[in-house]
Coordinates of C-alpha atoms and ligand atoms in Angstrom, one line a residue:
M809 CA -45.2 50.2 42.7
D810 CA -42.9 46.8 42.6
H811 CA -39.2 49.2 42.5
S812 CA -38.0 46.3 45.7
A813 CA -38.7 44.0 42.9
T814 CA -36.4 45.5 40.3
C815 CA -35.9 48.4 38.1
A816 CA -35.8 49.4 34.7
V817 CA -32.2 49.6 33.7
D818 CA -31.7 53.5 33.4
P819 CA -31.1 54.4 29.4
A820 CA -27.5 56.4 30.3
V821 CA -26.9 53.3 32.4
V822 CA -27.3 50.7 28.9
E823 CA -25.5 53.7 26.8
A824 CA -22.5 52.9 29.0
M825 CA -23.1 49.2 29.0
L826 CA -23.0 48.5 24.8
P827 CA -19.5 49.5 23.8
Y828 CA -18.9 46.0 25.9
F829 CA -20.6 44.4 24.4
S830 CA -18.7 44.0 20.8
E831 CA -16.5 46.7 20.5
K832 CA -14.8 46.9 24.0
F833 CA -15.4 42.0 24.5
G834 CA -11.4 41.8 25.9
N835 CA -11.1 39.1 28.8
P836 CA -10.2 41.6 31.6
S837 CA -7.3 38.9 31.7
S838 CA -5.9 38.7 28.6
L839 CA -2.0 41.2 29.0
Y840 CA -3.0 42.1 25.1
A841 CA -4.6 45.6 24.3
I842 CA -7.9 44.5 24.6
G843 CA -7.8 43.0 27.6
R844 CA -5.7 45.9 29.1
Q845 CA -9.1 47.7 28.2
A846 CA -11.7 45.3 29.7
R847 CA -9.6 45.3 32.5
R848 CA -9.1 48.9 32.8
A849 CA -12.9 49.3 32.8
I850 CA -13.2 47.3 35.8
E851 CA -10.8 48.7 38.3
D852 CA -12.4 52.5 37.4
S853 CA -16.0 50.5 37.7
R854 CA -14.4 49.2 41.4
Q855 CA -14.0 52.5 41.7
K856 CA -17.3 54.4 41.0
V857 CA -18.8 51.8 43.5
A858 CA -16.5 52.5 46.6
D859 CA -17.5 55.7 46.1
L860 CA -21.8 54.3 46.1
L861 CA -20.7 53.0 49.4
G862 CA -17.1 55.5 51.3
A863 CA -15.4 52.8 50.7
R864 CA -12.0 52.1 49.4
K865 CA -11.5 50.1 45.8
E866 CA -9.7 47.3 47.3
E867 CA -12.3 46.7 49.1
I868 CA -15.1 46.0 46.8
I869 CA -15.5 42.3 45.6
F870 CA -17.6 42.6 41.7
T871 CA -20.1 39.6 42.1
G872 CA -22.6 38.3 41.0
S873 CA -25.5 38.8 43.1
G874 CA -26.8 40.8 45.6
T875 CA -27.7 37.3 46.6
E876 CA -24.7 35.7 45.8
S877 CA -22.9 38.9 48.1
D878 CA -25.0 37.8 51.3
N879 CA -23.8 33.7 50.9
L880 CA -19.6 35.1 50.4
A881 CA -20.6 37.4 52.9
I882 CA -22.0 34.7 55.7
K883 CA -20.7 30.7 54.1
G884 CA -16.9 33.5 53.6
I885 CA -16.4 33.9 56.9
A886 CA -17.4 31.0 58.5
Y887 CA -16.1 28.4 57.1
K888 CA -13.1 31.0 57.4
N889 CA -13.5 31.3 60.9
R890 CA -14.3 27.2 61.9
K891 CA -11.7 26.5 65.2
K892 CA -12.0 30.3 66.6
G893 CA -16.2 29.5 67.0
D894 CA -19.7 28.1 65.3
H895 CA -21.8 31.3 66.4
I896 CA -23.5 33.3 64.3
I897 CA -26.2 35.6 65.1
T898 CA -28.9 37.3 62.4
S899 CA -32.0 38.7 62.7
S900 CA -36.0 37.1 62.2
I901 CA -36.7 39.1 58.8
E902 CA -33.0 39.0 56.9
H903 CA -34.3 38.4 53.1
H904 CA -33.7 34.6 52.3
A905 CA -30.3 35.0 51.0
V906 CA -29.3 35.5 54.3
L907 CA -31.8 33.9 56.6
H908 CA -31.6 30.2 54.0
T909 CA -27.1 30.5 54.1
C910 CA -28.2 30.1 57.8
K911 CA -30.1 27.6 57.6
F912 CA -27.6 26.0 55.3
L913 CA -24.9 26.5 58.1
G914 CA -27.2 25.1 60.5
T915 CA -26.8 21.7 59.0
Q916 CA -23.4 21.4 58.8
G917 CA -22.5 22.2 62.0
F918 CA -23.5 26.2 62.8
N919 CA -25.0 27.2 66.1
I920 CA -27.2 30.3 64.9
T921 CA -28.9 32.9 66.9
Y922 CA -32.4 34.1 64.9
L923 CA -33.1 37.6 66.8
P924 CA -36.5 39.1 67.6
V925 CA -37.9 42.2 66.3
N926 CA -40.7 43.8 67.5
K927 CA -43.9 45.0 66.1
E928 CA -42.4 47.3 64.1
G929 CA -39.9 45.8 62.9
I930 CA -37.2 46.5 64.4
V931 CA -34.1 44.8 66.1
N932 CA -32.8 45.9 69.4
P933 CA -29.4 46.0 69.7
A934 CA -28.9 45.3 73.2
D935 CA -30.5 41.8 72.1
V936 CA -27.4 41.8 70.1
E937 CA -24.9 41.6 72.2
R938 CA -27.2 40.0 74.8
A939 CA -26.4 36.8 72.4
L940 CA -22.9 37.2 71.8
T941 CA -21.4 34.0 73.3
P942 CA -17.0 33.3 73.4
K943 CA -17.7 31.7 69.9
T944 CA -19.9 34.5 67.8
I945 CA -17.7 34.9 64.4
L946 CA -20.1 36.7 63.3
I947 CA -23.2 39.3 63.0
S948 CA -25.3 39.8 60.1
V949 CA -28.3 42.5 60.3
M950 CA -29.8 44.1 57.5
H951 CA -29.5 47.6 56.7
A952 CA -33.5 47.6 55.7
N953 CA -36.6 45.4 54.7
N954 CA -37.1 45.1 51.5
E955 CA -40.4 44.0 51.9
I956 CA -41.6 46.3 55.2
G957 CA -38.8 48.9 54.8
T958 CA -38.4 49.0 58.3
I959 CA -34.5 50.6 59.0
Q960 CA -32.7 49.0 61.0
P961 CA -30.3 50.6 64.3
I962 CA -26.5 49.4 62.5
E963 CA -24.7 52.1 63.2
E964 CA -25.3 50.9 67.4
I965 CA -25.0 47.0 66.2
G966 CA -21.7 48.0 64.8
K967 CA -20.4 49.6 67.3
I968 CA -21.2 46.5 69.5
A969 CA -19.4 44.2 67.4
K970 CA -16.6 46.4 66.5
E971 CA -16.0 46.5 70.7
K972 CA -15.6 42.9 70.9
G973 CA -14.1 42.3 67.8
I974 CA -16.9 40.3 65.8
P975 CA -17.1 40.5 61.6
F976 CA -20.9 43.1 61.1
H977 CA -21.7 42.7 58.2
T978 CA -24.9 44.2 56.8
D979 CA -26.9 43.2 53.4
A980 CA -27.8 46.9 52.1
V981 CA -29.3 45.8 48.9
Q982 CA -32.6 47.4 49.4
T983 CA -30.7 50.9 50.7
A984 CA -27.9 51.7 48.1
G985 CA -29.2 54.1 46.4
K986 CA -31.9 55.5 48.6
L987 CA -29.9 56.2 51.8
A988 CA -26.6 57.5 51.9
L989 CA -24.1 54.9 52.7
N990 CA -21.1 55.3 54.6
V991 CA -19.2 52.1 55.6
D992 CA -17.3 53.5 57.9
S993 CA -20.3 55.2 60.3
L994 CA -22.1 52.3 59.7
G995 CA -19.6 50.2 61.4
V996 CA -19.9 47.4 59.5
D997 CA -17.0 45.1 57.8
L998 CA -19.1 43.6 54.8
L999 CA -21.6 44.6 52.7
S1000 CA -23.7 43.1 49.9
I1001 CA -26.2 45.2 46.9
S1002 CA -27.3 44.6 43.4
A1003 CA -27.1 46.4 40.7
H1004 CA -30.7 45.6 39.2
K1005 CA -32.4 47.6 42.3
I1006 CA -30.7 51.0 41.1
Y1007 CA -31.4 51.2 37.7
G1008 CA -28.9 49.2 36.9
P1009 CA -28.8 45.2 34.6
K1010 CA -29.6 42.8 36.5
G1011 CA -26.8 40.1 37.5
V1012 CA -24.2 42.0 39.3
G1013 CA -23.9 42.4 42.3
T1014 CA -21.5 44.3 44.7
L1015 CA -19.6 42.6 48.8
Y1016 CA -18.2 45.1 50.7
I1017 CA -14.9 44.0 52.9
R1018 CA -13.0 46.1 54.7
K1019 CA -9.0 45.5 54.5
G1020 CA -7.6 43.0 57.7
T1021 CA -11.2 40.5 56.4
F1022 CA -10.8 37.4 55.6
L1023 CA -13.2 35.5 54.1
E1024 CA -13.0 31.7 52.5
P1025 CA -13.2 31.4 48.9
Q1026 CA -17.2 30.1 47.2
L1027 CA -16.0 29.9 43.6
H1028 CA -12.4 28.8 43.3
G1029 CA -10.8 28.8 40.1
G1030 CA -8.5 31.1 38.2
G1031 CA -8.2 33.3 41.3
H1032 CA -10.7 36.3 39.8
E1033 CA -11.2 39.6 42.0
R1034 CA -8.6 39.3 44.4
N1035 CA -9.2 35.2 44.8
I1036 CA -11.7 35.0 46.3
R1037 CA -13.9 35.0 43.6
S1038 CA -13.3 33.3 40.3
S1039 CA -15.0 33.6 37.1
T1040 CA -14.2 36.4 33.9
E1041 CA -15.8 39.5 34.9
N1042 CA -19.1 40.2 34.0
V1043 CA -17.1 43.1 32.0
P1044 CA -21.1 45.2 30.7
G1045 CA -22.3 44.5 34.1
I1046 CA -20.2 45.6 35.7
V1047 CA -19.7 49.1 33.7
G1048 CA -23.5 49.3 34.1
F1049 CA -23.4 49.0 37.6
A1050 CA -21.0 51.4 37.7
R1051 CA -23.3 54.1 36.1
A1052 CA -25.6 53.4 38.2
A1053 CA -23.9 53.9 41.5
E1054 CA -23.0 57.2 39.6
L1055 CA -26.6 58.0 38.8
A1056 CA -27.6 56.8 42.5
R1057 CA -24.9 59.6 44.4
E1058 CA -26.5 62.0 42.3
R1059 CA -30.2 61.4 42.5
L1060 CA -30.3 60.9 46.0
P1061 CA -31.2 64.3 47.5
H1062 CA -35.0 63.1 44.7
E1063 CA -35.7 60.6 47.5
Q1064 CA -36.7 63.5 49.5
E1065 CA -39.2 63.8 46.6
I1066 CA -40.5 59.8 46.5
A1067 CA -40.3 59.8 49.9
G1068 CA -43.3 62.7 49.5
L1069 CA -45.2 61.1 47.0
R1070 CA -45.5 57.7 49.0
D1071 CA -46.1 60.0 52.6
S1072 CA -48.8 60.9 50.3
L1073 CA -49.6 56.7 49.2
I1074 CA -49.6 56.2 52.9
K1075 CA -52.5 59.1 53.8
G1076 CA -55.0 57.9 50.6
V1077 CA -54.9 54.0 51.6
L1078 CA -55.3 54.4 55.2
E1079 CA -58.3 56.3 54.6
I1080 CA -59.9 52.5 53.8
K1081 CA -61.8 51.0 56.5
D1082 CA -59.9 48.7 58.6
S1083 CA -56.4 49.1 56.9
Y1084 CA -52.7 49.9 58.7
L1085 CA -49.8 50.3 57.6
N1086 CA -46.8 47.7 58.3
G1087 CA -43.3 48.4 59.5
H1088 CA -41.9 52.1 61.5
P1089 CA -44.5 55.1 60.3
T1090 CA -40.8 57.4 59.8
K1091 CA -38.1 54.9 60.0
R1092 CA -38.3 52.9 56.8
L1093 CA -37.4 52.9 53.4
P1094 CA -38.4 56.5 51.5
N1095 CA -40.2 54.4 48.9
N1096 CA -41.3 51.9 51.2
A1097 CA -45.6 51.9 51.7
N1098 CA -46.5 47.7 52.9
F1099 CA -50.5 47.7 54.1
R1100 CA -52.8 45.6 55.8
F1101 CA -56.6 45.0 55.1
S1102 CA -58.3 43.4 57.1
F1103 CA -60.6 39.8 55.8
I1104 CA -58.9 40.0 52.4
E1105 CA -55.6 38.1 50.7
G1106 CA -52.9 39.5 49.4
E1107 CA -53.3 38.1 46.3
S1108 CA -56.7 38.5 45.5
L1109 CA -55.5 42.2 46.2
L1110 CA -52.6 41.8 43.5
L1111 CA -54.5 40.4 40.5
N1112 CA -57.0 43.1 40.6
L1113 CA -54.2 45.7 41.2
D1114 CA -52.2 43.9 38.1
M1115 CA -56.0 44.2 36.1
K1116 CA -56.1 47.1 36.1
G1117 CA -52.2 47.9 34.8
I1118 CA -50.8 47.7 38.4
A1119 CA -47.7 45.7 39.7
A1120 CA -47.4 45.2 43.3
S1121 CA -45.9 42.7 45.7
T1122 CA -47.3 41.4 49.0
G1123 CA -46.0 39.7 51.8
S1124 CA -47.0 36.5 51.0
A1125 CA -44.7 34.0 49.2
C1126 CA -47.7 32.5 47.2
S1127 CA -46.5 29.2 45.3
S1128 CA -48.8 27.2 43.3
T1129 CA -49.1 24.2 45.9
S1130 CA -48.5 26.3 48.8
L1131 CA -49.6 29.6 50.5
E1132 CA -47.0 30.9 53.6
P1133 CA -47.6 33.5 54.7
S1134 CA -44.6 36.1 54.8
H1135 CA -41.7 34.8 58.9
V1136 CA -41.3 39.2 58.1
L1137 CA -45.1 39.9 58.5
L1138 CA -45.1 36.4 61.2
A1139 CA -42.1 38.4 62.8
I1140 CA -44.2 41.8 63.1
G1141 CA -46.4 39.2 65.2
L1142 CA -49.8 39.5 62.8
K1143 CA -51.8 36.5 62.3
P1144 CA -50.7 34.5 59.5
E1145 CA -54.8 35.6 58.7
D1146 CA -53.8 39.5 59.3
A1147 CA -50.2 38.7 57.0
H1148 CA -52.1 37.0 54.0
G1149 CA -53.3 39.9 53.4
S1150 CA -51.1 42.5 52.8
L1151 CA -49.6 44.1 50.3
R1152 CA -46.1 46.3 49.2
L1153 CA -46.3 49.3 46.9
T1154 CA -42.7 50.4 45.9
L1155 CA -42.0 54.1 44.4
G1156 CA -39.4 55.2 42.3
L1157 CA -38.1 57.4 39.9
E1158 CA -41.0 56.8 37.3
N1159 CA -43.4 57.2 40.5
T1160 CA -46.1 60.3 40.2
Q1161 CA -48.1 61.8 41.7
E1162 CA -51.1 60.5 39.6
D1163 CA -49.7 57.0 39.7
V1164 CA -50.0 57.6 43.3
D1165 CA -53.7 59.2 42.4
Q1166 CA -54.5 56.6 40.9
V1167 CA -54.3 53.7 43.3
V1168 CA -55.8 55.6 45.5
S1169 CA -58.6 55.9 43.8
I1170 CA -59.5 51.8 43.1
L1171 CA -57.6 50.4 45.6
P1172 CA -61.8 51.5 47.8
D1173 CA -62.8 49.5 45.4
I1174 CA -61.0 46.2 45.1
V1175 CA -61.3 45.6 48.7
N1176 CA -64.8 46.0 49.0
K1177 CA -65.2 43.9 46.5
L1178 CA -62.6 41.6 47.7
R1179 CA -64.3 42.0 51.4
M1180 CA -67.7 41.3 50.0
M1181 CA -66.9 38.1 48.4
S1182 CA -64.1 37.1 51.5
P1183 CA -65.5 33.7 53.8
L1184 CA -63.1 36.1 56.3
T1185 CA -66.0 39.5 56.2
R1186 CA -67.5 38.9 60.3
Ligands
LIG2223 C1 -33.0 43.2 50.8 C2 -32.2 42.1 49.8 N1 -31.3 41.2 49.7 C3 -31.1 40.7 48.8 C4 -31.3 40.7 47.0 C5 -30.9 39.8 46.4 O1 -30.2 40.7 45.1 P1 -30.2 39.9 44.0 O2 -31.4 39.5 43.3 O3 -29.7 40.1 43.3 O4 -30.3 38.2 44.2 C6 -32.7 41.5 47.8 C7 -33.7 41.1 46.2 O5 -35.1 41.4 46.5 C8 -33.1 42.0 48.1 O6 -34.0 42.4 48.4

């Protein structure tokens, strides 16, 4: 129940990747036969990933992760356009791959606007318009949030960006394979996705770059990936990503069934007293449910669920020395103590109604037990 963290690699993806480790192992930059074979595999893969996004093959750059794609998009645009302007607009609920990149650029002389969201976690396109200045060089707003699953009005923001001629990036890491993606109807110039969220391998990402959008490379070297991202290509990873992208397109209709399981999960869990759904009731990812339980901490819930063999996640970024409430939950207006009582359950292909029933049947006892022990209980 933690598919938004990562997924098992699909057996069909593993099968597609296997020959590219020891048999078809050539360096795609080598001119001899096995090199050319690897090059062909990459170019076929590029087409398949482009098809998932409604993009052209030449607009796809392979990277090492969703994080790298976000970094490349934001730093790449920022440094390329430094002479034109220094202002970047993003939202306050972005993944850290975007948020920390913008924070870093803030230390390098760029001005960053972090747009607020409403209590359901949605950015208002009018706020984007109001934030624009003559110095704005980039807008970056995520497609769907990884914690609370809210889907942003990307098309509307895309129209504003296009009208003003400002490059628009979206982090679609959580929407690939869950919502139909089309870069033209979204109106984006840059879009990040990651293979391991769509039953592909870890350590491979894609940045879609619209033709005519220019970036400063962030890795310099042999000039791979049209000189935008030097590094010998991860051929098995890219081939696996492409197979996962093909499967994701085929399986898109199945997301309706996953949404049905999610609705049944939400209905069952909200029977618990003083429990709430975080995020928007309908504008949310088909696989995402994020709850808040008054008087308890998400970490204790996780540990108790783990003891029952259920993998889940909490809104809190927790380390052994600090307990920081999630920036997303704070941004939707939760008090820090409420932000600590959150639980994210994200469904995927392997989940069944039995899994949902199991969670719904054991969660009330766990919540009651923790509430009895909690100093926060009234
Ligand atoms: C919205 C979002 N962006 C970016 C990332 C980072 O992707 P990767 O794990 O491939 O670096 C994630 C991963 O959780 C994510 O959910």
